[in-house]
JSON list of C-alpha atoms in Angstrom, two decimals:
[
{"chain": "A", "resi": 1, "resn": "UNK", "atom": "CA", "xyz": [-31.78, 0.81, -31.23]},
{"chain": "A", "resi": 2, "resn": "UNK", "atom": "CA", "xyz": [-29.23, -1.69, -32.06]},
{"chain": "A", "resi": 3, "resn": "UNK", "atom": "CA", "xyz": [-26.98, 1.20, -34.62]},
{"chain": "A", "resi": 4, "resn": "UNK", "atom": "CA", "xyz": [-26.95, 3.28, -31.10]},
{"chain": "A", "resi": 5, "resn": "UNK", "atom": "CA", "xyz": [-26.07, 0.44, -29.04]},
{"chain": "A", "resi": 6, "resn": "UNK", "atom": "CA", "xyz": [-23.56, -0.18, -32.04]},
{"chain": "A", "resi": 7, "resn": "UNK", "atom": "CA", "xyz": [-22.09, 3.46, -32.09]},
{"chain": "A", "resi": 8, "resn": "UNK", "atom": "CA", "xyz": [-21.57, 3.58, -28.17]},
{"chain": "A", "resi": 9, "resn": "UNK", "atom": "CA", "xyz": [-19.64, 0.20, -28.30]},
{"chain": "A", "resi": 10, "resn": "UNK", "atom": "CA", "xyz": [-16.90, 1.75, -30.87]},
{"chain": "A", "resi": 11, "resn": "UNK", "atom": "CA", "xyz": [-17.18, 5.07, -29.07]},
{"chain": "A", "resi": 12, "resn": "UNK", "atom": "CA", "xyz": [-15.73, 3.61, -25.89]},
{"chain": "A", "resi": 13, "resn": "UNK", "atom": "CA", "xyz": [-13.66, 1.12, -27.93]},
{"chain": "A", "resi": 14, "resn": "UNK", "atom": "CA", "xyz": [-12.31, 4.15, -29.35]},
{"chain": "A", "resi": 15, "resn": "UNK", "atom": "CA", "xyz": [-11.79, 5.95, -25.94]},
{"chain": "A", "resi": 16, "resn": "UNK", "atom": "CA", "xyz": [-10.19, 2.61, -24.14]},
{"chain": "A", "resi": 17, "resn": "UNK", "atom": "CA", "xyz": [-6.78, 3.90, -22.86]},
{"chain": "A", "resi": 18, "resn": "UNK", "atom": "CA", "xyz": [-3.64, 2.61, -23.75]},
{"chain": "A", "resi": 19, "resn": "UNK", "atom": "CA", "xyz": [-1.94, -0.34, -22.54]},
{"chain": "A", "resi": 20, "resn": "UNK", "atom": "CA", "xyz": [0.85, 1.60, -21.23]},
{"chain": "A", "resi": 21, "resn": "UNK", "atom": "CA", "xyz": [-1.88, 4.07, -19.77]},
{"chain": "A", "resi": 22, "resn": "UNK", "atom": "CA", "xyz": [-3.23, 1.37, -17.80]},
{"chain": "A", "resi": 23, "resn": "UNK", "atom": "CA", "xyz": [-0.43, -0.52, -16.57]},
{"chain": "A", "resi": 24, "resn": "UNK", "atom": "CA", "xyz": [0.72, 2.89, -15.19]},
{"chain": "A", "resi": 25, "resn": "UNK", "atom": "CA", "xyz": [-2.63, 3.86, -13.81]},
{"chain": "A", "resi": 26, "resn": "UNK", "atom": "CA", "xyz": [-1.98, 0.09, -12.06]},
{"chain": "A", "resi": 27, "resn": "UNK", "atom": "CA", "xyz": [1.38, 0.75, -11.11]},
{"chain": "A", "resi": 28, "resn": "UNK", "atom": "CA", "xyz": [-0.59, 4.07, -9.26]},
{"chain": "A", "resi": 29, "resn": "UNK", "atom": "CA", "xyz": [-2.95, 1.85, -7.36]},
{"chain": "A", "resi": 30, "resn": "UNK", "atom": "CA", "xyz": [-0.04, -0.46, -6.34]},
{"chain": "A", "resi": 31, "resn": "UNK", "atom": "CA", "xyz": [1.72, 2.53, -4.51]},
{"chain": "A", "resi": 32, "resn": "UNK", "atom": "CA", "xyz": [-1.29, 3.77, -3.10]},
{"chain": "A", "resi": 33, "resn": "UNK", "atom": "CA", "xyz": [-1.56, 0.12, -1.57]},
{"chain": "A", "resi": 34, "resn": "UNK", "atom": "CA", "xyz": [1.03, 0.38, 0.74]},
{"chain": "A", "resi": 35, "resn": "UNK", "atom": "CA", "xyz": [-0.13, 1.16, 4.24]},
{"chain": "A", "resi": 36, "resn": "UNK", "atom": "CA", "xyz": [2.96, 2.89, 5.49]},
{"chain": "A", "resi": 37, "resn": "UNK", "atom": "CA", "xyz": [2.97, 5.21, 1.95]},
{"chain": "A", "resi": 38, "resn": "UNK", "atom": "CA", "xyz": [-0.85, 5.29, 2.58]},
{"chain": "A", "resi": 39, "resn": "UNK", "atom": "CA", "xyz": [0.10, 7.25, 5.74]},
{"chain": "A", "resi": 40, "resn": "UNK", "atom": "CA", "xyz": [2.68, 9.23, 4.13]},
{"chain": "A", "resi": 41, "resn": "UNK", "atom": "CA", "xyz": [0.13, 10.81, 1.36]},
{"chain": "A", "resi": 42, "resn": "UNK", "atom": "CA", "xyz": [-2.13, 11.44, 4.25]},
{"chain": "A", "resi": 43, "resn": "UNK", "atom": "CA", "xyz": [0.62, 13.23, 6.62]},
{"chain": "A", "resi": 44, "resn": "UNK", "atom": "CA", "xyz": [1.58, 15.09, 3.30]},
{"chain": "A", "resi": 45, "resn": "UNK", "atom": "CA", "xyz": [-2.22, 16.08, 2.72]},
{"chain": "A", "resi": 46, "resn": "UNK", "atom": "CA", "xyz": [-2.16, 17.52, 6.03]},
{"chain": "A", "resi": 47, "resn": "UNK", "atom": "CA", "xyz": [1.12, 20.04, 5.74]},
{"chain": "A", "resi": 48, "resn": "UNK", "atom": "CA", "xyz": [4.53, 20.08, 3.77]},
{"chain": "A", "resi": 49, "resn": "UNK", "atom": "CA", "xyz": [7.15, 18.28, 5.73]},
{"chain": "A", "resi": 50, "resn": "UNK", "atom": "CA", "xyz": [10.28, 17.12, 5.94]},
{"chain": "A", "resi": 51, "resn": "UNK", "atom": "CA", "xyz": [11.99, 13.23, 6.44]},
{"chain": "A", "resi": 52, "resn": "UNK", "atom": "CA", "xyz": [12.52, 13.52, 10.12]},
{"chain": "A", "resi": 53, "resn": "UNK", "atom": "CA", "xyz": [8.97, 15.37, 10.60]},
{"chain": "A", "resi": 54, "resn": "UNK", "atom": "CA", "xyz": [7.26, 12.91, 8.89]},
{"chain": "A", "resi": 55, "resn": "UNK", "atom": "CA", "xyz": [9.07, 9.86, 10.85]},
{"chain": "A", "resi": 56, "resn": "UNK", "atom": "CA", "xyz": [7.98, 11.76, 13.87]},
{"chain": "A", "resi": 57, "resn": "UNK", "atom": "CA", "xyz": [4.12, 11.30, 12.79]},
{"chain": "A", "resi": 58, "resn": "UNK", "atom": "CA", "xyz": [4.27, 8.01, 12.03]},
{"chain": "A", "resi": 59, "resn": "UNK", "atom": "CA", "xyz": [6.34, 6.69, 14.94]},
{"chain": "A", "resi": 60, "resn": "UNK", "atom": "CA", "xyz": [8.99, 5.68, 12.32]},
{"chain": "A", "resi": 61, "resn": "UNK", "atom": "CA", "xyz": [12.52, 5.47, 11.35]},
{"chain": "A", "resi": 62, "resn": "UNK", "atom": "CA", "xyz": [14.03, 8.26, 9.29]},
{"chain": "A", "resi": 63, "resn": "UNK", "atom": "CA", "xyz": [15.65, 5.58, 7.16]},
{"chain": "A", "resi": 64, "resn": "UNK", "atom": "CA", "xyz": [12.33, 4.00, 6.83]},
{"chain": "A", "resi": 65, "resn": "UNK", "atom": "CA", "xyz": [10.43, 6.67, 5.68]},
{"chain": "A", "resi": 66, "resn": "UNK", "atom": "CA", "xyz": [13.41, 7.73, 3.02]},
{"chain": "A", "resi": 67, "resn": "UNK", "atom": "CA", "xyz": [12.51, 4.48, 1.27]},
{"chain": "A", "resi": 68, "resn": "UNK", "atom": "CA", "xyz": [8.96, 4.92, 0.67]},
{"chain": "A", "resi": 69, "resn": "UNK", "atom": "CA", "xyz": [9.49, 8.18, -0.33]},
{"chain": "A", "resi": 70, "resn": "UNK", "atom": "CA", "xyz": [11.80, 7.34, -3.19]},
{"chain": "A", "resi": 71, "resn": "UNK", "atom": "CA", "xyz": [9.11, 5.57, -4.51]},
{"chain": "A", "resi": 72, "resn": "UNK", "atom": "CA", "xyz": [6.53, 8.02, -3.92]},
{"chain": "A", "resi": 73, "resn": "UNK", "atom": "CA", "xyz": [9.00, 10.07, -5.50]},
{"chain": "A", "resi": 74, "resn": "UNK", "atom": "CA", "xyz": [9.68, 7.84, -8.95]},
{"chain": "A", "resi": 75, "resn": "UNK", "atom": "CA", "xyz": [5.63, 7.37, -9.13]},
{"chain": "A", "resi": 76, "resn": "UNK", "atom": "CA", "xyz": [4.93, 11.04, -9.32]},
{"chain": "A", "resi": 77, "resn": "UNK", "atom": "CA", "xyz": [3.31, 11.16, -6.14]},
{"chain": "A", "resi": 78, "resn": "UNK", "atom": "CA", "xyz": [5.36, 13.43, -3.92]},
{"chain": "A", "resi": 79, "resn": "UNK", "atom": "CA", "xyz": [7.51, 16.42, -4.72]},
{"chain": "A", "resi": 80, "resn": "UNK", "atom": "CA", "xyz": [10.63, 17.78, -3.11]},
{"chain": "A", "resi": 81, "resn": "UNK", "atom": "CA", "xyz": [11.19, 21.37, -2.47]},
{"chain": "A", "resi": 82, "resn": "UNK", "atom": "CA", "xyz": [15.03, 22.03, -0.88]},
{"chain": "A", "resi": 83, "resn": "UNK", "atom": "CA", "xyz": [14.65, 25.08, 1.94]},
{"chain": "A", "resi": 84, "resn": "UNK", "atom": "CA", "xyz": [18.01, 25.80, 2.71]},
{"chain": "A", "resi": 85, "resn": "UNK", "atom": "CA", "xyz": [19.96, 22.31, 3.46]},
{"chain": "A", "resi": 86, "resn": "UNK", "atom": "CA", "xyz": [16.42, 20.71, 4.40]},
{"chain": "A", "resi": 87, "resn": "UNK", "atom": "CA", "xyz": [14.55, 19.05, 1.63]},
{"chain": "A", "resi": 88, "resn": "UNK", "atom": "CA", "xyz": [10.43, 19.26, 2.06]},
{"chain": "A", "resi": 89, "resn": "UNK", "atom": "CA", "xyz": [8.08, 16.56, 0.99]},
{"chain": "A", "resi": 90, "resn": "UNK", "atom": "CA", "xyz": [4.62, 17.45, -0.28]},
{"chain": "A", "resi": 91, "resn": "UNK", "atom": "CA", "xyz": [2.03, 15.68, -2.56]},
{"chain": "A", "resi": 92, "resn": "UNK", "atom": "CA", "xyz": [2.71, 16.43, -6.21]},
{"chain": "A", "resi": 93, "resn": "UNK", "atom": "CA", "xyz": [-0.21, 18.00, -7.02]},
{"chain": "A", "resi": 94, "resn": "UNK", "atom": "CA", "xyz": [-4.11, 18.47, -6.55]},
{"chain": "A", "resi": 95, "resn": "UNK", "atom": "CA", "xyz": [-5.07, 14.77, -8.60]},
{"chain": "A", "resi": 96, "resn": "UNK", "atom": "CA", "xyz": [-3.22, 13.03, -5.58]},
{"chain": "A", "resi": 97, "resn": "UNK", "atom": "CA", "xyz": [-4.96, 14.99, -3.04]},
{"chain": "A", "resi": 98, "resn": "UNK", "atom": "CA", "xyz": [-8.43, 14.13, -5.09]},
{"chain": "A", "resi": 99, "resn": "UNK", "atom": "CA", "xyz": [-7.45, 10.42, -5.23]},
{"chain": "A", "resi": 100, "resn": "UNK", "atom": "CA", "xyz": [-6.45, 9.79, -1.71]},
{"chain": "A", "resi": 101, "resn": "UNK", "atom": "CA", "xyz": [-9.77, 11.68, 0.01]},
{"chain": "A", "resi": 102, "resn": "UNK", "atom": "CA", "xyz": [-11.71, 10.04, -3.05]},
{"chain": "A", "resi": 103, "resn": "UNK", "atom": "CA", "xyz": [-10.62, 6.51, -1.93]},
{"chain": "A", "resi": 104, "resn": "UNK", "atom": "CA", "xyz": [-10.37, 6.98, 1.82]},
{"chain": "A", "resi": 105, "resn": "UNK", "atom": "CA", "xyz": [-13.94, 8.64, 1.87]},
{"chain": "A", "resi": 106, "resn": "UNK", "atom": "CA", "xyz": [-14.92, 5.42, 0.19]},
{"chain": "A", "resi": 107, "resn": "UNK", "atom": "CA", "xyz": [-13.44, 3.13, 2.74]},
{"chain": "A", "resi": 108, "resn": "UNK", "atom": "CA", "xyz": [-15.12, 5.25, 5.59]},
{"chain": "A", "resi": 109, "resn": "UNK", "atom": "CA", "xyz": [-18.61, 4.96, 4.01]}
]
């Protein structure tokens, strides 16, 4: 009993990420902390939008929502896709999608 309890202690030593793996996985949770990028991720869940569409939804400035953007952008949360001389906002890909109804299904238990 004790080897096994042995062997599972270096198997998840073993398996422990990184320490820059988890100071960007915390770096993840910080921007998900923000209530007004909170609603941003959810608006994007919802449909691919622009600045001035998504400002609209949350009863915000355009400037305003430009800044949490950028750093929805430069955590690899958001992606841009330029349609003609408008630039579209949507999440970046399915694992945001699974983290943000993951958590808020949480909250709402």
């Amino acid at each position: 009993m004790l080897y096994n309890i042995r062997m599972d202690i270096e198997l998840i030593k073993k398996n422990i990420p990184t320490d820059e793996e988890i100071s960007d996985l915390s770096e993840t949770f910080k921007v998900f902390g923000d209530p007004t990028r909170a609603k941003i991720l959810y608006v994007l869940e919802q449909s691919e939008l622009n600045v001035t569409e998504i400002a609209l939804c949350l009863n915000m400035t355009n400037s305003a929502i430009s800044h949490q953007l950028r750093i929805l952008r430069q955590s690899k949360l958001v992606k841009t896709l330029k349609k003609g001389k408008e630039v579209y906002y949507s999440l970046d890909d399915e694992h945001v999608s699974l983290i943000f109804n993951c958590a808020l299904a949480h909250v709402k238990e």
